[in-house]
PDB file of C-alpha atoms in Angstrom:
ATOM      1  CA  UNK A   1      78.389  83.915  93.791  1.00  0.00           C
ATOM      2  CA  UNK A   2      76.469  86.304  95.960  1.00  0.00           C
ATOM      3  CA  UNK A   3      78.694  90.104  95.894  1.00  0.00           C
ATOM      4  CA  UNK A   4      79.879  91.734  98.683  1.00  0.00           C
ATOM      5  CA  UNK A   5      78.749  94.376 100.449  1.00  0.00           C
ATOM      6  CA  UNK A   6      80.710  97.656 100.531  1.00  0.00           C
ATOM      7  CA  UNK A   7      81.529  98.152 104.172  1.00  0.00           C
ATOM      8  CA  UNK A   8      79.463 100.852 105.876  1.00  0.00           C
ATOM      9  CA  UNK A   9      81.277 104.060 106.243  1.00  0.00           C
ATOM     10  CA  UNK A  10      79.736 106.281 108.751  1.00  0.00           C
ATOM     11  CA  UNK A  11      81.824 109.359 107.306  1.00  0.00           C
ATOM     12  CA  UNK A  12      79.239 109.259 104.084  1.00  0.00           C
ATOM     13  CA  UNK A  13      76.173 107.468 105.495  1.00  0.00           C
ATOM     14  CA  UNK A  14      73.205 109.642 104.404  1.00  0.00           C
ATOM     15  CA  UNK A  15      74.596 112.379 102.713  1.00  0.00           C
ATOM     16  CA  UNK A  16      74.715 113.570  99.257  1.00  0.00           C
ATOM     17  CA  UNK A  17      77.488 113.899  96.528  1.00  0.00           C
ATOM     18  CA  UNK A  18      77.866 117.762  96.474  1.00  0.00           C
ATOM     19  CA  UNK A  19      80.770 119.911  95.361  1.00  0.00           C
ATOM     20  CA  UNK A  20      83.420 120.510  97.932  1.00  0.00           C
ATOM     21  CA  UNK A  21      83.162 123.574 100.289  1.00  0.00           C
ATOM     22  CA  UNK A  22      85.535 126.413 100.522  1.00  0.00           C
ATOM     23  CA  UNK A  23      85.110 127.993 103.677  1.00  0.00           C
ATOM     24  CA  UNK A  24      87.220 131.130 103.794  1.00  0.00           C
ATOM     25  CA  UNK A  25      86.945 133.051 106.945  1.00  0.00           C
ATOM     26  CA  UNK A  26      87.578 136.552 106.844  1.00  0.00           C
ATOM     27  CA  UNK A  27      89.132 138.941 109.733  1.00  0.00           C
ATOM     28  CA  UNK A  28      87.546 141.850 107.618  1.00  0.00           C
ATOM     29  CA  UNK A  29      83.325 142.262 107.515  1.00  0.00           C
ATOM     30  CA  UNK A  30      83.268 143.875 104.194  1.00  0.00           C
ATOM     31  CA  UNK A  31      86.463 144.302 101.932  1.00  0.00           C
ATOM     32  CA  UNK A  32      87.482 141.099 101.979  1.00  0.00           C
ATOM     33  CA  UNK A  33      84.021 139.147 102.052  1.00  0.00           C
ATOM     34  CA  UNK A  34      83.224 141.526  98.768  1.00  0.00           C
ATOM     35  CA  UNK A  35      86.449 140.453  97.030  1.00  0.00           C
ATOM     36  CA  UNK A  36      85.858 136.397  97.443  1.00  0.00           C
ATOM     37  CA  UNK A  37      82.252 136.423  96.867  1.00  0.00           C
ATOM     38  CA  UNK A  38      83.035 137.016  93.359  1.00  0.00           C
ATOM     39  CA  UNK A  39      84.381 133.631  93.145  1.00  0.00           C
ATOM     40  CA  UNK A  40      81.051 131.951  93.487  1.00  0.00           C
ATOM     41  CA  UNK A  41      80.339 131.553  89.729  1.00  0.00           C
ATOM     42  CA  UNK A  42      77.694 128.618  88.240  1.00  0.00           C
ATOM     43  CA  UNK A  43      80.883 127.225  86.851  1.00  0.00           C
ATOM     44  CA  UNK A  44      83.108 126.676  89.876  1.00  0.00           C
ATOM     45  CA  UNK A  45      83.640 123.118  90.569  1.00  0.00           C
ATOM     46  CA  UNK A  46      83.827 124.336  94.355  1.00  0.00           C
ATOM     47  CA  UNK A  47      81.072 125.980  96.568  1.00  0.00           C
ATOM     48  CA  UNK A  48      82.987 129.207  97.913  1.00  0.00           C
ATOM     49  CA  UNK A  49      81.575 130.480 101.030  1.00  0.00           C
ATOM     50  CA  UNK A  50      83.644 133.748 102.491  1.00  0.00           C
ATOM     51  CA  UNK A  51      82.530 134.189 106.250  1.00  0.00           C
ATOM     52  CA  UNK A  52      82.980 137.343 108.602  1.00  0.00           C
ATOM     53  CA  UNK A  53      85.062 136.773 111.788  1.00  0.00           C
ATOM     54  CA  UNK A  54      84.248 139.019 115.113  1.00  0.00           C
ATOM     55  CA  UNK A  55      87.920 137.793 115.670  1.00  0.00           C
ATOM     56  CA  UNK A  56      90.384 139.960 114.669  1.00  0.00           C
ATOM     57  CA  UNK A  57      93.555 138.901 116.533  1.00  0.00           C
ATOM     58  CA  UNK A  58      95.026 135.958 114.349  1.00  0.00           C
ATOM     59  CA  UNK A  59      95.135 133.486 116.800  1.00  0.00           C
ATOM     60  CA  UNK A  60      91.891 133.482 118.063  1.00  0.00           C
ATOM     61  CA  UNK A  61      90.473 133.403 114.289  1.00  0.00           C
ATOM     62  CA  UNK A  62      92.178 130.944 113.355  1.00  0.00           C
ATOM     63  CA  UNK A  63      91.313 128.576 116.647  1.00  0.00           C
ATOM     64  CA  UNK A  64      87.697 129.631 116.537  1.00  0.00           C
ATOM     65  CA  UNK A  65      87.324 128.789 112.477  1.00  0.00           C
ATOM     66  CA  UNK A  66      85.790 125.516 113.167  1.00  0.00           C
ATOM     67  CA  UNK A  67      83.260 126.945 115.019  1.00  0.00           C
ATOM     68  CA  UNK A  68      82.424 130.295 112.719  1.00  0.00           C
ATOM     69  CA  UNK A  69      81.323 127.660 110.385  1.00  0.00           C
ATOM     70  CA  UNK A  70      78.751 126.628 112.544  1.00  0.00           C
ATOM     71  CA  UNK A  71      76.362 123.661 111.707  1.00  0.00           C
ATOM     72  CA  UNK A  72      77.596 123.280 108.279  1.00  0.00           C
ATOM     73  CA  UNK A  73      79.070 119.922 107.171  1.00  0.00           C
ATOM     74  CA  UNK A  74      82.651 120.055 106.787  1.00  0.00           C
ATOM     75  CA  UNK A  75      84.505 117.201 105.221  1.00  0.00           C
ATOM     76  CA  UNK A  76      88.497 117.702 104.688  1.00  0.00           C
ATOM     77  CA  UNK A  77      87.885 114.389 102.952  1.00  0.00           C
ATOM     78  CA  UNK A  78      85.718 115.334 100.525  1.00  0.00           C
ATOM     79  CA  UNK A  79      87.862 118.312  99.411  1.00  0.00           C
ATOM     80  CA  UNK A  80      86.222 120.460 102.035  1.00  0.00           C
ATOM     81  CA  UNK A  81      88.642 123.553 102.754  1.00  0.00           C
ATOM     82  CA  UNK A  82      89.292 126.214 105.307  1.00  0.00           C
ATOM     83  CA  UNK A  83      91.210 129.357 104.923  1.00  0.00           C
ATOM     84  CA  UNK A  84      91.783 132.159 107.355  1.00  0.00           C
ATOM     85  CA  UNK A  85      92.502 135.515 106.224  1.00  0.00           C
ATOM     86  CA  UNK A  86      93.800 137.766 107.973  1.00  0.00           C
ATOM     87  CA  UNK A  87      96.225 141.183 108.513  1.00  0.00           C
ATOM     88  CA  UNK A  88      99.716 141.596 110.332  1.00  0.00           C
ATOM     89  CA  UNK A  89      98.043 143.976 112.729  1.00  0.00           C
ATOM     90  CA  UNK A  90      98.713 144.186 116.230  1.00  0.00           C
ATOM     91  CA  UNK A  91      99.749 140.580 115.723  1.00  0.00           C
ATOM     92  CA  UNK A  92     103.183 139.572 117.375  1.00  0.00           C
ATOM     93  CA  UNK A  93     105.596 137.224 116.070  1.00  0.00           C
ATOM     94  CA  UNK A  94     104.711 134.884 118.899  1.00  0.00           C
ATOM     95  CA  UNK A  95     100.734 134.906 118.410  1.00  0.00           C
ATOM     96  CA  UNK A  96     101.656 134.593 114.263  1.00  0.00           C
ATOM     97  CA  UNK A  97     103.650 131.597 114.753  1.00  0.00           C
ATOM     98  CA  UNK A  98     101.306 129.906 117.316  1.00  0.00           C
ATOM     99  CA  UNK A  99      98.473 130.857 114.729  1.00  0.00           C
ATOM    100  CA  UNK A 100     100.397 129.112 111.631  1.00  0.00           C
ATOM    101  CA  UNK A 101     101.300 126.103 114.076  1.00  0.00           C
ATOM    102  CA  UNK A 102      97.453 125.237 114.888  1.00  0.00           C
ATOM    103  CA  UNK A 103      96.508 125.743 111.498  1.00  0.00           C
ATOM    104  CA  UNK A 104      98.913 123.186 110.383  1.00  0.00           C
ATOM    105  CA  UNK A 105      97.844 121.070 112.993  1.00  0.00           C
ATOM    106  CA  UNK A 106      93.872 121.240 111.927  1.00  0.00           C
ATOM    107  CA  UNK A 107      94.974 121.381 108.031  1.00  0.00           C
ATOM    108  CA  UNK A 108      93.589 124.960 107.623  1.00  0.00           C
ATOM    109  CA  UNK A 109      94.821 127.807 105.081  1.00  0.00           C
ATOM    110  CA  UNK A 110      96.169 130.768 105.441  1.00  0.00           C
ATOM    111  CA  UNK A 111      96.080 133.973 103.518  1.00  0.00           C
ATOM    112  CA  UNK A 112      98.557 136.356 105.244  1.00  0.00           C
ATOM    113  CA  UNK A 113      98.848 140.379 104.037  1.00  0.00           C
ATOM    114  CA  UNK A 114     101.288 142.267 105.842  1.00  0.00           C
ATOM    115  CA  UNK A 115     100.005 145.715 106.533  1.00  0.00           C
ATOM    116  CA  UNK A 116      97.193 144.935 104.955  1.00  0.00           C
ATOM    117  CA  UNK A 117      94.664 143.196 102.258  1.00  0.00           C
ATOM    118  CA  UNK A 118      94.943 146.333 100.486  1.00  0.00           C
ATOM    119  CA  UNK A 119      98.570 145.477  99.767  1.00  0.00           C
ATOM    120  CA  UNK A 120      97.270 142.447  97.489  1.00  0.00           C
ATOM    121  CA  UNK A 121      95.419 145.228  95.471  1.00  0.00           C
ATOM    122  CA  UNK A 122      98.262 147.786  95.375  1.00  0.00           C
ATOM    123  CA  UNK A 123     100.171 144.934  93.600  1.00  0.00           C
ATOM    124  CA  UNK A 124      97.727 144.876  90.484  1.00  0.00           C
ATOM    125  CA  UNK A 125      99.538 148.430  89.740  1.00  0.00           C
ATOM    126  CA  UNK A 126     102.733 148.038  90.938  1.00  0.00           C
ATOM    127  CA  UNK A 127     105.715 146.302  91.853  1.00  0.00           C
ATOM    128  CA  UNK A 128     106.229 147.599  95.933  1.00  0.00           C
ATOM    129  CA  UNK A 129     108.606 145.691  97.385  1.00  0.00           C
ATOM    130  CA  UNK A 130     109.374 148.633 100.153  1.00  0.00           C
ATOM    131  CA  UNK A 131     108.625 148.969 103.597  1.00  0.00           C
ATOM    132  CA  UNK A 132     105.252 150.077 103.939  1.00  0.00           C
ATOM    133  CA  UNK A 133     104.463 151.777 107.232  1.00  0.00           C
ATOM    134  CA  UNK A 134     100.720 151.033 107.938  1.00  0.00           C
ATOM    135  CA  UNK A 135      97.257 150.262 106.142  1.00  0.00           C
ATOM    136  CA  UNK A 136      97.333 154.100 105.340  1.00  0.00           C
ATOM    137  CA  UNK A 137     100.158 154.478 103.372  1.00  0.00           C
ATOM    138  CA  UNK A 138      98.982 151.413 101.408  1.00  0.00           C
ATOM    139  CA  UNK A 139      95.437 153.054 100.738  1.00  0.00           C
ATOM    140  CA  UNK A 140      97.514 156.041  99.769  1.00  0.00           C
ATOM    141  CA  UNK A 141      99.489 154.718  96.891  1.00  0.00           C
ATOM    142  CA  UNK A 142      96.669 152.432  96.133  1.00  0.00           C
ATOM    143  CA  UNK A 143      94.855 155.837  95.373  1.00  0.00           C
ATOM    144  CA  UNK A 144      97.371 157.429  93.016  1.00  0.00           C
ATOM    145  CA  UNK A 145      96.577 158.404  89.859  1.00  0.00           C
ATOM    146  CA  UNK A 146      96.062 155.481  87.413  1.00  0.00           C
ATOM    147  CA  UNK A 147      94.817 153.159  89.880  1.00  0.00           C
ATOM    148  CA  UNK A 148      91.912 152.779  92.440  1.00  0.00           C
ATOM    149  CA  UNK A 149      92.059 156.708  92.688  1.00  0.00           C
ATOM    150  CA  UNK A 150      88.244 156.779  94.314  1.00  0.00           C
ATOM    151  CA  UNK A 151      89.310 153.928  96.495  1.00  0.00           C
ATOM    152  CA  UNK A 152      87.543 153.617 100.105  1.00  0.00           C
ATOM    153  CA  UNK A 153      87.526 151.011 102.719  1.00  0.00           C
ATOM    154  CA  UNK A 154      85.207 148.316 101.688  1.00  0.00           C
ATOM    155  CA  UNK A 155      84.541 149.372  97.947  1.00  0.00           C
ATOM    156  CA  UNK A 156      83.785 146.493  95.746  1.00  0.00           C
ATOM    157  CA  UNK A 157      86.892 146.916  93.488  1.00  0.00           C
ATOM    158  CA  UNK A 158      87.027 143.548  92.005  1.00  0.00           C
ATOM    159  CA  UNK A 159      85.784 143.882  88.125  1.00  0.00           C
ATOM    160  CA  UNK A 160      88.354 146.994  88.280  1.00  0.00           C
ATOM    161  CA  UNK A 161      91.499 144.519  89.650  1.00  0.00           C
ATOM    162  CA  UNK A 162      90.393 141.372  87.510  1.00  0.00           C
ATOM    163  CA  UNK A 163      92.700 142.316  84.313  1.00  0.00           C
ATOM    164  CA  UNK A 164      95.518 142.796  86.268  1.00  0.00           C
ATOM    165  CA  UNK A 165      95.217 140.092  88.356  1.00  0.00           C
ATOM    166  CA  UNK A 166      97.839 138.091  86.737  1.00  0.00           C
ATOM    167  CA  UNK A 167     100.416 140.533  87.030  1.00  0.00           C
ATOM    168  CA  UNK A 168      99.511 140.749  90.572  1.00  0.00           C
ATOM    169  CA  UNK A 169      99.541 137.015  91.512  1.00  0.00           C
ATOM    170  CA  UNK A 170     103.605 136.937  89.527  1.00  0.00           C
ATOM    171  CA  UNK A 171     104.332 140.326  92.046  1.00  0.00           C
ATOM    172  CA  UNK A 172     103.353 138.528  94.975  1.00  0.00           C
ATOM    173  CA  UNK A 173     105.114 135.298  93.934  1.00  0.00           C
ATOM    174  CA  UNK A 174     108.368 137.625  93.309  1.00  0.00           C
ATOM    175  CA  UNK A 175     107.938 138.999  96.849  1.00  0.00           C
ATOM    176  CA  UNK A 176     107.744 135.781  98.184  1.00  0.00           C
ATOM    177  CA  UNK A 177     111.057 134.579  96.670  1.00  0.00           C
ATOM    178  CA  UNK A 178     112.518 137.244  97.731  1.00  0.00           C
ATOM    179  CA  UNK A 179     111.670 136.801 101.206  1.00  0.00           C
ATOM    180  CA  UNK A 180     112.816 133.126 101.308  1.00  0.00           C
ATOM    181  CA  UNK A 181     116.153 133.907  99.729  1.00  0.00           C
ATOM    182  CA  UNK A 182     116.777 136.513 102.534  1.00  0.00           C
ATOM    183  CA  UNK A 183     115.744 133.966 105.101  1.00  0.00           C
ATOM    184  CA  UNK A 184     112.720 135.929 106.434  1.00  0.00           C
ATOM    185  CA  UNK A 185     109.406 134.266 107.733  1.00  0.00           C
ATOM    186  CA  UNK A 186     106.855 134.862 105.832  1.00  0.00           C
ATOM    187  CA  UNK A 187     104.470 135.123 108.495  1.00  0.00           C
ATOM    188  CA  UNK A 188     105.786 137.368 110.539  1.00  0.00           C
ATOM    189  CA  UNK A 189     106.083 141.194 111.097  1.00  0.00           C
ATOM    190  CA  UNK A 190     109.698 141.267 109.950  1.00  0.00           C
ATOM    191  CA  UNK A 191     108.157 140.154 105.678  1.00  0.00           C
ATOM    192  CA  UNK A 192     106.291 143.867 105.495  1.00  0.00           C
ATOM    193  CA  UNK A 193     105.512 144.029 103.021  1.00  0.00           C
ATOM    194  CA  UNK A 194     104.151 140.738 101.910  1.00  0.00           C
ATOM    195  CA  UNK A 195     100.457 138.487 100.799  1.00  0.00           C
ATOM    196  CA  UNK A 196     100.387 134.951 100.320  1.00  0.00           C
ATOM    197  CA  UNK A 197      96.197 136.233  99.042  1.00  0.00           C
ATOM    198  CA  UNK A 198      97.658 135.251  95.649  1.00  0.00           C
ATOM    199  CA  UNK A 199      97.608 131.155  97.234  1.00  0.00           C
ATOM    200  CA  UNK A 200      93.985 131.570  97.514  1.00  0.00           C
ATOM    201  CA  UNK A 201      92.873 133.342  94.183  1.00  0.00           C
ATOM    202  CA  UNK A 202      95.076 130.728  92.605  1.00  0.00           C
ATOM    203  CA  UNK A 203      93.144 127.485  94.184  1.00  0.00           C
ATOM    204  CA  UNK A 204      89.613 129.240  93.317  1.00  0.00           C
ATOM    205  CA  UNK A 205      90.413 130.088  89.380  1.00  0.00           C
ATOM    206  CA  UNK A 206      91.840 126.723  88.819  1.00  0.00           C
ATOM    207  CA  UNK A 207      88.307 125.724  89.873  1.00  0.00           C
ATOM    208  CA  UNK A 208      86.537 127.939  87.705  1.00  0.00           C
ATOM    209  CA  UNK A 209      85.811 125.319  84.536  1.00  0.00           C
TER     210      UNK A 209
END
């Protein structure tokens, strides 16, 4: 008896078994491209590519990720990913929920820091569960003695962080409890201060063999 032939998909005609694609799309150009990149070891099972967005309002980054991509394949099937990262900003509740409610829609990521993506570093030293008043005050403490005291925008910082990374992934998780048990959305400008970064730096070391 003659066997069957496996029905053509068009979704894999022609192309080659490859590892799955992390796209993670960055509002920053530096700082945040510099801290990912790092993630792109031979051993990853995943194929991390951190991308700089001319977007820096939420909602446009998030609707224009597809396209920052460009001509690269991108197969959600495949394990094929996209995360947005991005800052609270000038970002109002309104544009923040309209940004998580198309990313939902599309099956994108998010990696939310409110001030700032500094805030995710701060929390390598220290539990801050206070009200931080801007991205200035965060690069303050983050420059106290005992931590990242020659900090400055866009340093490459990440050997420094990596032993403390646990204890800043638990911070960020007791943060975000906290949050939730006080009813507060998470993204939104009411949860300063706040990173879900720890979401992201999860997913990639579970995918370093």
């Amino acid at each position: 008896m003659a066997k069957m032939r496996k029905e053509y998909n068009p979704d894999r005609a022609g192309r080659r078994k490859r590892r799955p694609v992390i796209y993670i799309i960055c509002e920053g150009k530096e700082t945040e491209i510099n801290y990912f990149r790092h993630f792109r070891t031979r051993r990853c099972l995943v194929d991390v590519v951190p991308i700089s967005s001319k977007h820096t309002a939420a909602e446009h980054l998030v609707k224009h990720a597809r396209a920052l991509i460009s001509h690269a394949d991108y197969f959600p099937k495949d394990g094929d990913q996209i995360w947005c990262v991005f800052d609270c900003d000038e970002n109002s509740d309104v544009a923040l929920r309209n940004t998580a409610e198309f990313a939902k829609q599309k099956g994108y990521h998010i990696a939310y820091s409110n001030p700032c993506f500094e805030y995710w570093y701060l929390l390598h030293f220290v539990k801050q569960n206070g009200y931080l008043k801007d991205a200035n005050e965060v690069l303050r403490l983050l420059q106290s003695r005992g931590r990242l005291e020659k900090y400055a925008k866009n340093l490459d910082v990440f050997q420094e962080l990596l032993p403390y990374q646990p204890e800043a992934i638990q911070r960020a998780k007791e943060r975000i409890e906290q949050l939730y048990q006080d009813d507060v959305i998470i993204l939104s400008r009411g949860s300063n201060p706040v990173t879900t970064v720890y979401e992201l730096v999860e997913y990639l070391n579970s995918q370093n063999a």
